[in-house]
XYZ file of C-alpha atoms in Angstrom:
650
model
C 108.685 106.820 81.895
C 109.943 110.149 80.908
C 110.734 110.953 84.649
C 113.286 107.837 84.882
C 115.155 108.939 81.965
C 115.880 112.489 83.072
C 117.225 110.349 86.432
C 119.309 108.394 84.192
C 120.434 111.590 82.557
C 121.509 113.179 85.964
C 122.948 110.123 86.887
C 125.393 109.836 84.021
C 126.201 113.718 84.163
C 127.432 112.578 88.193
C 129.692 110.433 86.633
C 131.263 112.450 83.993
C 134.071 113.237 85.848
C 134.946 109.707 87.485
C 135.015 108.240 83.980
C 137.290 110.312 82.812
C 139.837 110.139 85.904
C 138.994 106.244 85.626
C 140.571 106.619 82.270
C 144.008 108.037 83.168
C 146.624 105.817 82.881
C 147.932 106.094 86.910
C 147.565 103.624 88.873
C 144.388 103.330 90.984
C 144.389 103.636 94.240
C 141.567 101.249 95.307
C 141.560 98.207 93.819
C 138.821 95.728 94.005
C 138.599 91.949 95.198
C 137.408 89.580 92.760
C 134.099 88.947 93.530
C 133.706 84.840 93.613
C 130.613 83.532 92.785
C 129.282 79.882 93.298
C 126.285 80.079 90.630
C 128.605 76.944 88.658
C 128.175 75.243 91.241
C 132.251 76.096 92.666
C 133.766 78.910 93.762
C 135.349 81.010 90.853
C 135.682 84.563 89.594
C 132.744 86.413 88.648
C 134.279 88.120 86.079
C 134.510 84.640 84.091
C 130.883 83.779 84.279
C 129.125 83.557 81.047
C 125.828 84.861 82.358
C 124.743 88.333 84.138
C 124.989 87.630 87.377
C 124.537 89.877 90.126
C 126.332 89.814 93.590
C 124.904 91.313 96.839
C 127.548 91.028 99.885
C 127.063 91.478 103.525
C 128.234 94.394 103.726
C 126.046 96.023 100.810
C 123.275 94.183 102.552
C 124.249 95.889 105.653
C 124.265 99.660 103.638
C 121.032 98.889 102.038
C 119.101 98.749 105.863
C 116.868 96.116 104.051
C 114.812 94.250 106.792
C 113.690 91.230 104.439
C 114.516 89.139 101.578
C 111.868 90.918 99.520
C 113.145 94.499 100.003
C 116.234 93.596 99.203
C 115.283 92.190 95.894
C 112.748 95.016 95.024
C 115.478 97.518 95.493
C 117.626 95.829 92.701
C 115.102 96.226 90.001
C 113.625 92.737 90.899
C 109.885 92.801 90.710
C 108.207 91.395 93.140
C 104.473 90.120 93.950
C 104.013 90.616 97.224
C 100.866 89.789 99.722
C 100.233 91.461 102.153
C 102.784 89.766 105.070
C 102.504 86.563 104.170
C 103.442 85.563 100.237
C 105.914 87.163 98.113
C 107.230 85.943 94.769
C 110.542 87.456 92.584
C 110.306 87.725 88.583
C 113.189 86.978 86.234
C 113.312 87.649 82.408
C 109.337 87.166 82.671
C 108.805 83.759 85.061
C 108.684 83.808 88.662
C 108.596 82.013 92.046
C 105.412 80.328 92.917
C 104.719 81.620 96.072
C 101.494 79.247 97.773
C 103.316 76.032 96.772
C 106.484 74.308 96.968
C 109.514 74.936 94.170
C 108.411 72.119 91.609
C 105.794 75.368 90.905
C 107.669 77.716 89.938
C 109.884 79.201 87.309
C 112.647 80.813 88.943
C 114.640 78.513 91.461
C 115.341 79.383 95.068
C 118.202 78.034 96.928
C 119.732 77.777 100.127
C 123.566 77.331 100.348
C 123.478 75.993 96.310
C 120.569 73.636 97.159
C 117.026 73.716 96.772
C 114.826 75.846 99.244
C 112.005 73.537 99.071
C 109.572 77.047 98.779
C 109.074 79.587 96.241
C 107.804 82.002 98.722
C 110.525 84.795 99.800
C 108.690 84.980 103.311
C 110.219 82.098 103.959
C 113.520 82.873 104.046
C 115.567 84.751 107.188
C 117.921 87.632 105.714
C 119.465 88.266 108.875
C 122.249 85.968 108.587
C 123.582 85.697 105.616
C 126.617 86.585 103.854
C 125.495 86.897 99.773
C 123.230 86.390 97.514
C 123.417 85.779 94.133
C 121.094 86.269 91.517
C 121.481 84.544 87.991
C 119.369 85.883 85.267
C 118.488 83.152 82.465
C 118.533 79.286 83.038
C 120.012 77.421 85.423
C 118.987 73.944 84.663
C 122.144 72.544 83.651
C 123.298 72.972 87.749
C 120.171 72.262 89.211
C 117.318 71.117 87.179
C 114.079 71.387 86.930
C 112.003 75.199 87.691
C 115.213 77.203 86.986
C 113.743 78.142 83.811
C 114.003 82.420 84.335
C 116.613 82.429 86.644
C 118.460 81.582 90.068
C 118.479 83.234 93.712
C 121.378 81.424 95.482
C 121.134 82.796 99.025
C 124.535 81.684 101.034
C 124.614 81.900 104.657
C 127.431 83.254 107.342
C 130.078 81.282 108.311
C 131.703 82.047 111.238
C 135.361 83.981 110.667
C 137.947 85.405 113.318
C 137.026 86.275 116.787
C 133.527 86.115 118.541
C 131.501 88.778 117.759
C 127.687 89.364 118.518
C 124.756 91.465 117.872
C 121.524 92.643 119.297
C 118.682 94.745 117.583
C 115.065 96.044 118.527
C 113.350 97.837 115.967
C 109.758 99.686 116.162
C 107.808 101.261 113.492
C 104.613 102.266 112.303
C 101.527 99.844 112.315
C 103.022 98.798 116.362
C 105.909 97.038 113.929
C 108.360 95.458 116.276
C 111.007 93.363 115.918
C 114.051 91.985 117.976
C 117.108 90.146 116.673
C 120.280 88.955 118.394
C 123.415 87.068 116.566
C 126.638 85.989 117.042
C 129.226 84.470 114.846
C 133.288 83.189 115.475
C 135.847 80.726 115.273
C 137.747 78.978 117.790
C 140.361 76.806 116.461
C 138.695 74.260 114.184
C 135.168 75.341 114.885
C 133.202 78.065 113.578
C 129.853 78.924 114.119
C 127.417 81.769 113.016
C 123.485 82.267 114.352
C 120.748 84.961 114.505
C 117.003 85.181 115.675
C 114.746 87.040 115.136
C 110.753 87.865 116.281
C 108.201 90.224 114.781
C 105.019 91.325 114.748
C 102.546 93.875 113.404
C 99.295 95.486 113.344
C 96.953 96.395 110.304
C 98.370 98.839 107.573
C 97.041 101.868 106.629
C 97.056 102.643 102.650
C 98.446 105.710 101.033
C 94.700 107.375 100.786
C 94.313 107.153 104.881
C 92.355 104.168 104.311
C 92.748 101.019 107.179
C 93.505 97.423 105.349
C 92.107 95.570 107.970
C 93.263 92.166 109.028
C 97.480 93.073 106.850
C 98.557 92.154 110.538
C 100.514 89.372 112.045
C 100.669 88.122 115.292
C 104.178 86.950 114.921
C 107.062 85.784 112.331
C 110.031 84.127 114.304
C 112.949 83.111 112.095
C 116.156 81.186 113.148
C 119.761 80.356 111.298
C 122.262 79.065 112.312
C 125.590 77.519 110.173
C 128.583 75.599 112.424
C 131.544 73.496 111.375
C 134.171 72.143 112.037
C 137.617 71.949 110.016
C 140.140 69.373 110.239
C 143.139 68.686 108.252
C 143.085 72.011 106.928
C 141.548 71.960 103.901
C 138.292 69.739 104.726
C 135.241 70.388 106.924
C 132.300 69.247 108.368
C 129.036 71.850 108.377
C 125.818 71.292 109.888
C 122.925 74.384 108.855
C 119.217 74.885 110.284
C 117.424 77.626 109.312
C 113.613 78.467 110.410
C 110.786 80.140 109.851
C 107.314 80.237 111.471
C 104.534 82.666 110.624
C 101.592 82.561 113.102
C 98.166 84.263 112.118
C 99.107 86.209 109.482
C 95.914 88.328 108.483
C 94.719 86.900 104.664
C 92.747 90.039 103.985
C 91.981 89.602 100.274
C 91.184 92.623 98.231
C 90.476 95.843 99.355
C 87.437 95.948 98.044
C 86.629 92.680 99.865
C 88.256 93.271 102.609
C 87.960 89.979 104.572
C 88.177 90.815 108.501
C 89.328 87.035 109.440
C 91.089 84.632 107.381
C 94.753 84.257 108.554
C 97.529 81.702 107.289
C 99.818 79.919 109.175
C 103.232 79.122 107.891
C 106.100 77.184 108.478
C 109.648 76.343 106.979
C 112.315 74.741 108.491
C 115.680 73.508 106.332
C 118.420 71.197 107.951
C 121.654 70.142 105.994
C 124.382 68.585 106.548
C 127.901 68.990 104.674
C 131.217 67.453 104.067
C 133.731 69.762 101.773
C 137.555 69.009 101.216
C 140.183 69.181 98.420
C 143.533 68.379 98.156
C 146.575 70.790 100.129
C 147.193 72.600 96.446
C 143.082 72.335 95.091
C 143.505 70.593 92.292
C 141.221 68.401 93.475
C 137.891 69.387 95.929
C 135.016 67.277 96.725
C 131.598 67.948 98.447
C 128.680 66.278 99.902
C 125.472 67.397 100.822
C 122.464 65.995 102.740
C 119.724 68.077 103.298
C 116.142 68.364 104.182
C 113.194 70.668 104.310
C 109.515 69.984 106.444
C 107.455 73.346 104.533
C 103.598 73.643 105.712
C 101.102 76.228 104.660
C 97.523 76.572 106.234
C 94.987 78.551 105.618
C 91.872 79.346 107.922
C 88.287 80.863 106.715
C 85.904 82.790 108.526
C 85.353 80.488 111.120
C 88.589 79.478 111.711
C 88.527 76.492 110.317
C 90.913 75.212 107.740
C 89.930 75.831 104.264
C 93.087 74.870 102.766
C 97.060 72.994 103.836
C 99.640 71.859 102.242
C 102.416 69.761 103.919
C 105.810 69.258 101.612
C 108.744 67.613 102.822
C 111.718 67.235 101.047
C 115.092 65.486 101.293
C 118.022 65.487 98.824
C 121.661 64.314 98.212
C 123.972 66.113 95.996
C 127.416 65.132 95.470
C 130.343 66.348 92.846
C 133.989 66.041 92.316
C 136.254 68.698 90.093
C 139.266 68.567 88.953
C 141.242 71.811 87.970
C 144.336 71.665 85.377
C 146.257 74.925 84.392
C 143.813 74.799 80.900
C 140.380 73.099 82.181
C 138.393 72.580 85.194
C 135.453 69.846 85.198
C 132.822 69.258 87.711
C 130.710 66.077 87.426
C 128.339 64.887 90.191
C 125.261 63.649 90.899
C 121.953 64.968 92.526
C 118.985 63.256 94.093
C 115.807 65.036 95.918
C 112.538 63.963 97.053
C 109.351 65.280 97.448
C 106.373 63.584 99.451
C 103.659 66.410 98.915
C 100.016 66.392 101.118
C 97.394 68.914 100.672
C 93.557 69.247 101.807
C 92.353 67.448 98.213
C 94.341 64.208 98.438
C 93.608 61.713 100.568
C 97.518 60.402 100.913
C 101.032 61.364 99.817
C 102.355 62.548 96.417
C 105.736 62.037 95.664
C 108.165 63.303 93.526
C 111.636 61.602 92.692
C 114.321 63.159 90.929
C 117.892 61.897 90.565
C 120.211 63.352 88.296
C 123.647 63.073 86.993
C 125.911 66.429 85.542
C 129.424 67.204 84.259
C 130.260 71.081 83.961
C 133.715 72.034 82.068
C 135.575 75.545 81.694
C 138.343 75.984 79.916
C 141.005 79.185 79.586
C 142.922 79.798 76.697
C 144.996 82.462 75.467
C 146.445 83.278 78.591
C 143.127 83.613 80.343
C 141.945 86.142 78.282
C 139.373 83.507 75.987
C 137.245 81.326 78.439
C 134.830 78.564 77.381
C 132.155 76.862 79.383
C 129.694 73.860 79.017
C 127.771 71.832 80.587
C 124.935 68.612 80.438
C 122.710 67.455 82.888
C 120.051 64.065 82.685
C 117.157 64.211 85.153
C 114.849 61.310 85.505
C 111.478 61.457 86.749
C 109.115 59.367 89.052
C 106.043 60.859 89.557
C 103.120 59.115 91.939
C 99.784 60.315 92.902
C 98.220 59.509 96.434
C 96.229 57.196 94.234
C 98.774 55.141 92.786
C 99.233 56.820 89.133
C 102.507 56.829 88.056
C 104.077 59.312 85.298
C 107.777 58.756 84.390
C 109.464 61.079 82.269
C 113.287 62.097 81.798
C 115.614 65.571 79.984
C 118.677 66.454 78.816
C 119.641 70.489 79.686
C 122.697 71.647 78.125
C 124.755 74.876 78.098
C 127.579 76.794 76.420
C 129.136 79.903 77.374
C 132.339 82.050 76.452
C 134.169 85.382 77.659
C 136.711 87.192 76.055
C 138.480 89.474 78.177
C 139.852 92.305 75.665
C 141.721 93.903 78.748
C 141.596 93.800 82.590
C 138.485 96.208 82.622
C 136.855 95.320 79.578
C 135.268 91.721 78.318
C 131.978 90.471 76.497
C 130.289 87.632 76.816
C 127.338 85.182 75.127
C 125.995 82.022 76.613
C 123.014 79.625 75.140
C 120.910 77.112 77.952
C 117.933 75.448 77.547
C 115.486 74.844 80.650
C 112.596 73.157 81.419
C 109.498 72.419 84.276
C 108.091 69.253 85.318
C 104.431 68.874 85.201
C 103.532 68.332 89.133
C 101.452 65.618 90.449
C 98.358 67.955 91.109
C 98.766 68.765 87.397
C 98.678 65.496 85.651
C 96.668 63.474 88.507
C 94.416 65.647 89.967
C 90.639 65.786 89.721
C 88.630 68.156 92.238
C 85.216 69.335 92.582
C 85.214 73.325 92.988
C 81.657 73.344 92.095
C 80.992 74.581 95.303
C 83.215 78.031 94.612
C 81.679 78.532 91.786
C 84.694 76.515 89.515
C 83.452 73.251 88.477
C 85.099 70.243 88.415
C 88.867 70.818 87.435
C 90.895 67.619 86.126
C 94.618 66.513 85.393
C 96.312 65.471 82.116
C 98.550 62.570 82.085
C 99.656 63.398 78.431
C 101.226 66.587 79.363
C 104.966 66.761 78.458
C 107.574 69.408 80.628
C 107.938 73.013 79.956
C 110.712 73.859 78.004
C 112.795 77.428 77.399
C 115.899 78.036 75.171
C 117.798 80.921 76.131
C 120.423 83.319 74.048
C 121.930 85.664 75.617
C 125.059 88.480 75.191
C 126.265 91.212 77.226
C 129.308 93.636 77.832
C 131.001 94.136 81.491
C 133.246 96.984 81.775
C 134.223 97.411 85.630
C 137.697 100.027 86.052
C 138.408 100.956 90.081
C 135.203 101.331 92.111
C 133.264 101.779 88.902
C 131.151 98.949 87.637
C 128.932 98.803 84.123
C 127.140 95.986 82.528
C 124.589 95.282 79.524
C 123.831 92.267 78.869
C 120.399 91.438 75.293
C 118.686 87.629 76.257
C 115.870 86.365 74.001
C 114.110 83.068 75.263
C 111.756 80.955 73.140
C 109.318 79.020 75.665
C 107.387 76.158 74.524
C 104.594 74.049 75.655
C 103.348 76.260 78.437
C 100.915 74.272 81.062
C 97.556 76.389 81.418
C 94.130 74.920 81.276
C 91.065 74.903 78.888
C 87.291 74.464 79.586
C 86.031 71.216 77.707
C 81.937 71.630 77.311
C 81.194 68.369 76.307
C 82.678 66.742 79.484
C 82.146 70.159 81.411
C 85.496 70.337 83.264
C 88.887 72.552 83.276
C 91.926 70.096 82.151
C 95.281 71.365 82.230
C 97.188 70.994 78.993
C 100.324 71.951 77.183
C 98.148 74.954 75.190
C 101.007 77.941 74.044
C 104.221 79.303 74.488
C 105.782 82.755 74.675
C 108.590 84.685 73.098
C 110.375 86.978 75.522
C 113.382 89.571 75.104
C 114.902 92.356 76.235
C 118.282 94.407 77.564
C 119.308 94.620 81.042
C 121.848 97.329 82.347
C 123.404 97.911 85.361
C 125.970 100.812 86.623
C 127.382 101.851 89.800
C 130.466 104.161 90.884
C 131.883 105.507 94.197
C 132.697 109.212 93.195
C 134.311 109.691 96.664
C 136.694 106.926 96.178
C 137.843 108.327 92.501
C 138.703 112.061 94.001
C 140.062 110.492 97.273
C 137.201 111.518 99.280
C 136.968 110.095 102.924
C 133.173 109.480 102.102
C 131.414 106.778 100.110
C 129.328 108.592 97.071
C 127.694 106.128 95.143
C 125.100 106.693 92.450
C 123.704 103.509 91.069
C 120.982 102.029 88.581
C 119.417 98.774 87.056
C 117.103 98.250 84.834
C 115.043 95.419 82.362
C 113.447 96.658 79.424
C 110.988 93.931 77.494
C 111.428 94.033 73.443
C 109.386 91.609 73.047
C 106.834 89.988 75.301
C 104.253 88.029 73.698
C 101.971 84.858 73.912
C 102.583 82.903 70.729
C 98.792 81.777 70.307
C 96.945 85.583 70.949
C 100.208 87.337 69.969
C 99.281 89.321 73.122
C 101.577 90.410 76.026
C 101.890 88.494 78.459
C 100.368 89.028 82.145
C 101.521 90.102 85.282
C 105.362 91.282 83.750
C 105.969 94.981 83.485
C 107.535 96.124 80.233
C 110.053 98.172 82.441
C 111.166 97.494 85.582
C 114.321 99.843 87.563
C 115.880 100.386 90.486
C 118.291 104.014 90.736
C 119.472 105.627 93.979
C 122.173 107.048 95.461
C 124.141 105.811 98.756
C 126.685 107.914 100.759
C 128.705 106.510 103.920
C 132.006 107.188 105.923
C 133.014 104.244 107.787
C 135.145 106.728 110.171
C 132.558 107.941 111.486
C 129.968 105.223 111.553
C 127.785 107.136 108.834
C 125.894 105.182 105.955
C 122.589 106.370 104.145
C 120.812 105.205 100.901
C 118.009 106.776 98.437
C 116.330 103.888 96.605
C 113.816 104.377 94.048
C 112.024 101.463 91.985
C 109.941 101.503 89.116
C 107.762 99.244 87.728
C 105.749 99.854 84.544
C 102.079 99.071 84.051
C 101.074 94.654 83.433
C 98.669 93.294 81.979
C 95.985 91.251 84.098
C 93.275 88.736 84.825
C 90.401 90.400 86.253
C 89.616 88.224 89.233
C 88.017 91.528 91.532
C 85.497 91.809 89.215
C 86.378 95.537 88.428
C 86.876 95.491 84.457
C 90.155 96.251 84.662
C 92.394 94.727 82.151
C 95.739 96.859 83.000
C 97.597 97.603 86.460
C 98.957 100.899 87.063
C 103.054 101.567 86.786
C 104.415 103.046 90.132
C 107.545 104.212 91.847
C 108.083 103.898 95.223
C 111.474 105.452 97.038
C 112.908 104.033 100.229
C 115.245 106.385 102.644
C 117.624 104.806 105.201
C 120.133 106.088 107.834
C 122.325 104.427 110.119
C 124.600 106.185 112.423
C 127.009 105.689 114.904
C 126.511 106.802 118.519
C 129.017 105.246 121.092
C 132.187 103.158 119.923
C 134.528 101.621 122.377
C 137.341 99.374 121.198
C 136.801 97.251 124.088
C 133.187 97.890 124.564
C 131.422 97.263 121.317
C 129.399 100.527 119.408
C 125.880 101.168 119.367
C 124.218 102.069 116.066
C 121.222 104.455 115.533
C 119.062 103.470 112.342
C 115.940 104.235 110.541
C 114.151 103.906 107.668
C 110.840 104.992 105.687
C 109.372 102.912 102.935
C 107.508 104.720 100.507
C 108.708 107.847 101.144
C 106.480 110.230 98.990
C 103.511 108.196 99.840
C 102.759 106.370 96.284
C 99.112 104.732 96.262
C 100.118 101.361 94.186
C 99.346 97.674 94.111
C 102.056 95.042 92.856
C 98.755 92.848 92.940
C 95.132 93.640 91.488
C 93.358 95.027 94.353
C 95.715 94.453 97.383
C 97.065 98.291 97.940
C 100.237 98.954 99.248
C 101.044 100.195 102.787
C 101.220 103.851 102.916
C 104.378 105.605 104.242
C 105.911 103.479 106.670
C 108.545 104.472 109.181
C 111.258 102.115 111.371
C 113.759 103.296 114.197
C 116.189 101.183 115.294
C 118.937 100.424 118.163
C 121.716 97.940 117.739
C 124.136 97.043 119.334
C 127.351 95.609 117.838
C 130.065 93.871 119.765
């Protein structure tokens, strides 16, 4: 770790002299939009959010030359679990997606336009058309229930603004990558509309040591998005969204070690909503409602190509809310339903999974904006049935309390408190399977087991002044009644059962600056850094750290750009320390290496004509200084990996 804090050191030397001309009491020269945020559920200013948030925009995605979902997050600190191609989760203060099954899995919440994905897999999700993401760290049950327990990713698609513009991209890289992607995006009167495809494919990847990882491959990923509406009397609209995503023999080559030459998965997720927003001419008053649905399959095929495992989720879902904003309080009430009928190779019908929900948010300013309070309560009731008729009902209450105080227009600190909490799922309470076959016995549900549940503290400081942008932010979360499984000899079968919990805390920082902005430069120079440092990390039962979460995790870089002349380049590195594991390859290993890997991009203008359109030149190498690493036990990392790519903009 050494290494990382002489980069931190170099990093803060860069930025000597913009602090100190950010101190001078002229006025700047840039200033900054708000950023708004929607992680409350409404639109509203960043800078009075109670949590640490953090806000990627289209046009940083843009910068970052990020081709996926999962890059992005990775180079923001975010660590990720990735297989090869085909499942990828994201980690939060310690608890992460749950990438082979649907969202009721998982621990951090996905969502899709402020709704639920209906996946915890990354994979699944297009990047190429949308306009922000937002990540919440810490608990976001109060707005949207259960699984939300580490955090949020909010990922908001395009709509369509000003006049008709359009895209089209083919990239090529190493391991015969290619991709090709077209878009286009507008409004026209009332209507607006914004869409992209894309279609990829890929060979086998070769590892850092030379080594082929045979069947890393896919034979294709095509991915689809597409957001339209229509507005009428100004301030209303109705939106209709589809987004897709199919993944078609992507190579499942297990470990190295075991490098299995022809498993493959085939995936599939495809989300439709549809959307009615309005408020009154002076938005005192807005209103939304949201239907929406999501068909998500997973397959995977042995040896022989025939189907060792599937699982089929559909999901559907209402949510609707009214708010009300005075000069001294806002509120936002509402209620939420969703639905989950849930098939996989083990059951012989449906499970299903109800969930409605009622909520009431409040934030109040005082003090002339300077002191803000927030609050919220949420009820969830639960019907759960197995494909055998069991039935497990079960309800919770999540609250939440937040305040800033904004000691100036620069500087303001924050503390919030939220508990969260996870539902049991049907396989978990109902299930009872023979693995005896694999070499696992006879594994069996618990219909005793009571939800998951978290409470979260958390404080931090935000100082942002100009271009310049600083935060650190302390959380400590106390998680109870963790669902794992124990052996029981006398009946000789694994039961899952509420057996521990875990104590987790830690700091998070994050800083950023344009240099070139604060001396006046024509160019973008931006050094940049995030990090998460555990304090603590323990199992309450062993009092030993907990698996598969890195004491340290950071992303640093550096990004220079010059709009003028079409110009933009970035220097990522991340950093994960070593995590504890379960040995499932059989080596004896009980720790997983730390590792760094750096990313390079450049794009470039070559051709620009008002009337014409521009062409852009842009490449990109992953892994730069070749890093031999594994995220996962046993499945290695591609090797230095290189992209070139045309696009045309018009």
């Amino acid at each position: 770790m050494k290494k990382h804090y002489v980069i931190y050191v170099l990093l803060f030397i860069l930025s000597m002299p913009c602090l100190s001309k950010a101190g001078e009491e002229q006025e700047e020269k840039v200033k900054m939009e708000a950023v708004v945020v929607t992680s409350g559920r409404i639109e509203e200013k960043k800078e009075d959010v109670t949590t640490n948030i953090t806000v990627l925009g289209e046009e940083e995605i843009e910068k970052s030359s990020v081709t996926d979902l999962v890059d992005l997050l990775e180079e923001q600190g975010f660590f990720i679990r990735e297989y090869p191609n085909s499942l990828a989760s994201v980690s939060i203060r310690g608890f992460r997606t749950n990438t082979q099954g649907n969202d009721l899995d998982g621990y951090v919440l996905l969502l899709i336009n402020g709704r639920r994905a209906g996946t915890g897999n990354l994979a699944d999700i297009p990047l190429d058309n949308i306009e922000k993401v937002e990540i919440v760290r810490g608990p976001g049950a109060t707005q949207y229930g259960a699984s939300a327990v580490g955090g949020v990713v909010n990922i908001i698609t395009k709509q369509g603004k000003g006049d008709f513009s359009a895209y089209a991209e083919t990239r090529i890289g190493s391991w015969n990558n290619k991709k090709n992607s077209v878009g286009a995006s507008g409004k026209f009167n009332n209507f607006d509309f914004s869409l992209s495809g894309s279609i990829e494919s890929q060979d086998d990847y070769d590892t850092a040591n030379g080594q082929n990882y045979y069947n890393t491959g896919f034979d294709s990923k095509e991915r689809i998005s597409i957001d339209t509406g229509y507005t009428f009397l100004e301030t209303h609209r109705i939106g209709i969204t589809f987004s897709s995503y199919d993944g078609n023999e992507i190579g499942s080559p297990s470990y190295l070690s075991q490098n299995d030459l022809d498993a493959y998965v085939d995936s599939s997720n495809r989300n439709y909503d549809l959307t009615y927003t309005g408020s009154t001419a002076d938005s005192k008053l807005s209103w939304s409602f949201l239907y929406f649905r999501t068909d998500r399959k997973y397959s995977n095929f042995d040896d022989s190509a025939t189907m060792s495992y599937y699982q089929d989720t559909d999901q559907q879902g209402v949510q609707a809310q009214f708010s009300s904003d005075w000069d001294f309080i806002r509120l936002t009430g509402g209620v939420d339903w969703v639905h989950y009928d849930i098939t996989d190779i083990y059951s012989t019908g449906e499970n299903t999974y109800d969930n409605p929900a009622a909520f009431l948010l409040a934030k109040s300013k005082l003090l002339d904006g300077k002191l803000i309070f927030s609050a919220g309560l949420r009820f969830d009731k639960f019907d759960i049935e197995s494909d055998e008729g069991q039935t497990k009902s079960d309800e919770n209450l999540s609250p939440s309390i937040g305040a800033v105080y904004k000691f100036n227009k620069n500087l303001s600190i924050r503390a919030n408190y939220a508990e969260a909490f996870k539902m049991p799922t049907p396989d978990q309470l109902f299930m009872f399977t023979d693995y005896s076959a694999f070499g696992f016995g006879i594994w069996s549900g618990n219909e005793d087991l009571t939800p998951e549940k978290s409470k979260t503290y958390e404080v931090g400081m935000d100082y942002t002044k100009g271009t310049l942008s600083s935060s650190l932010t302390y959380f400590s979360t106390d998680f109870k009644d963790q669902i794992g499984y124990e052996y029981n000899a006398e009946e000789d079968i694994t039961q899952y059962k509420n057996i521990s919990g875990a104590e987790l805390s830690g700091i998070e920082w994050a800083f950023n600056v344009d240099i070139g902005d604060i001396f006046d430069w024509s160019w973008e120079l931006k050094p940049y850094t995030s990090l998460t440092y555990f304090i603590k990390n323990k199992n309450e039962e062993s009092n030993t750290d907990l698996s598969y979460n890195p004491e340290w995790s950071t992303s640093y870089g550096i990004r220079l750009s010059n709009p003028d002349v079409g110009f933009v380049s970035s220097l990522n590195f991340s950093y994960f320390s070593k995590q504890n594991i379960t040995d499932y390859e059989g080596t004896g290993a009980t720790t997983l290496p730390g590792y760094t890997v750096a990313n390079l991009s450049i794009s470039k203008e070559i051709i620009s004509y008002s009337s014409f359109g521009r062409l852009l030149l842009n490449g990109n190498i992953s892994n730069l200084f070749n890093e031999d690493y594994a995220a996962i036990q046993g499945y290695i990392a591609p090797g230095r990996t290189f992209n070139l790519g045309l696009r045309y903009e018009y």
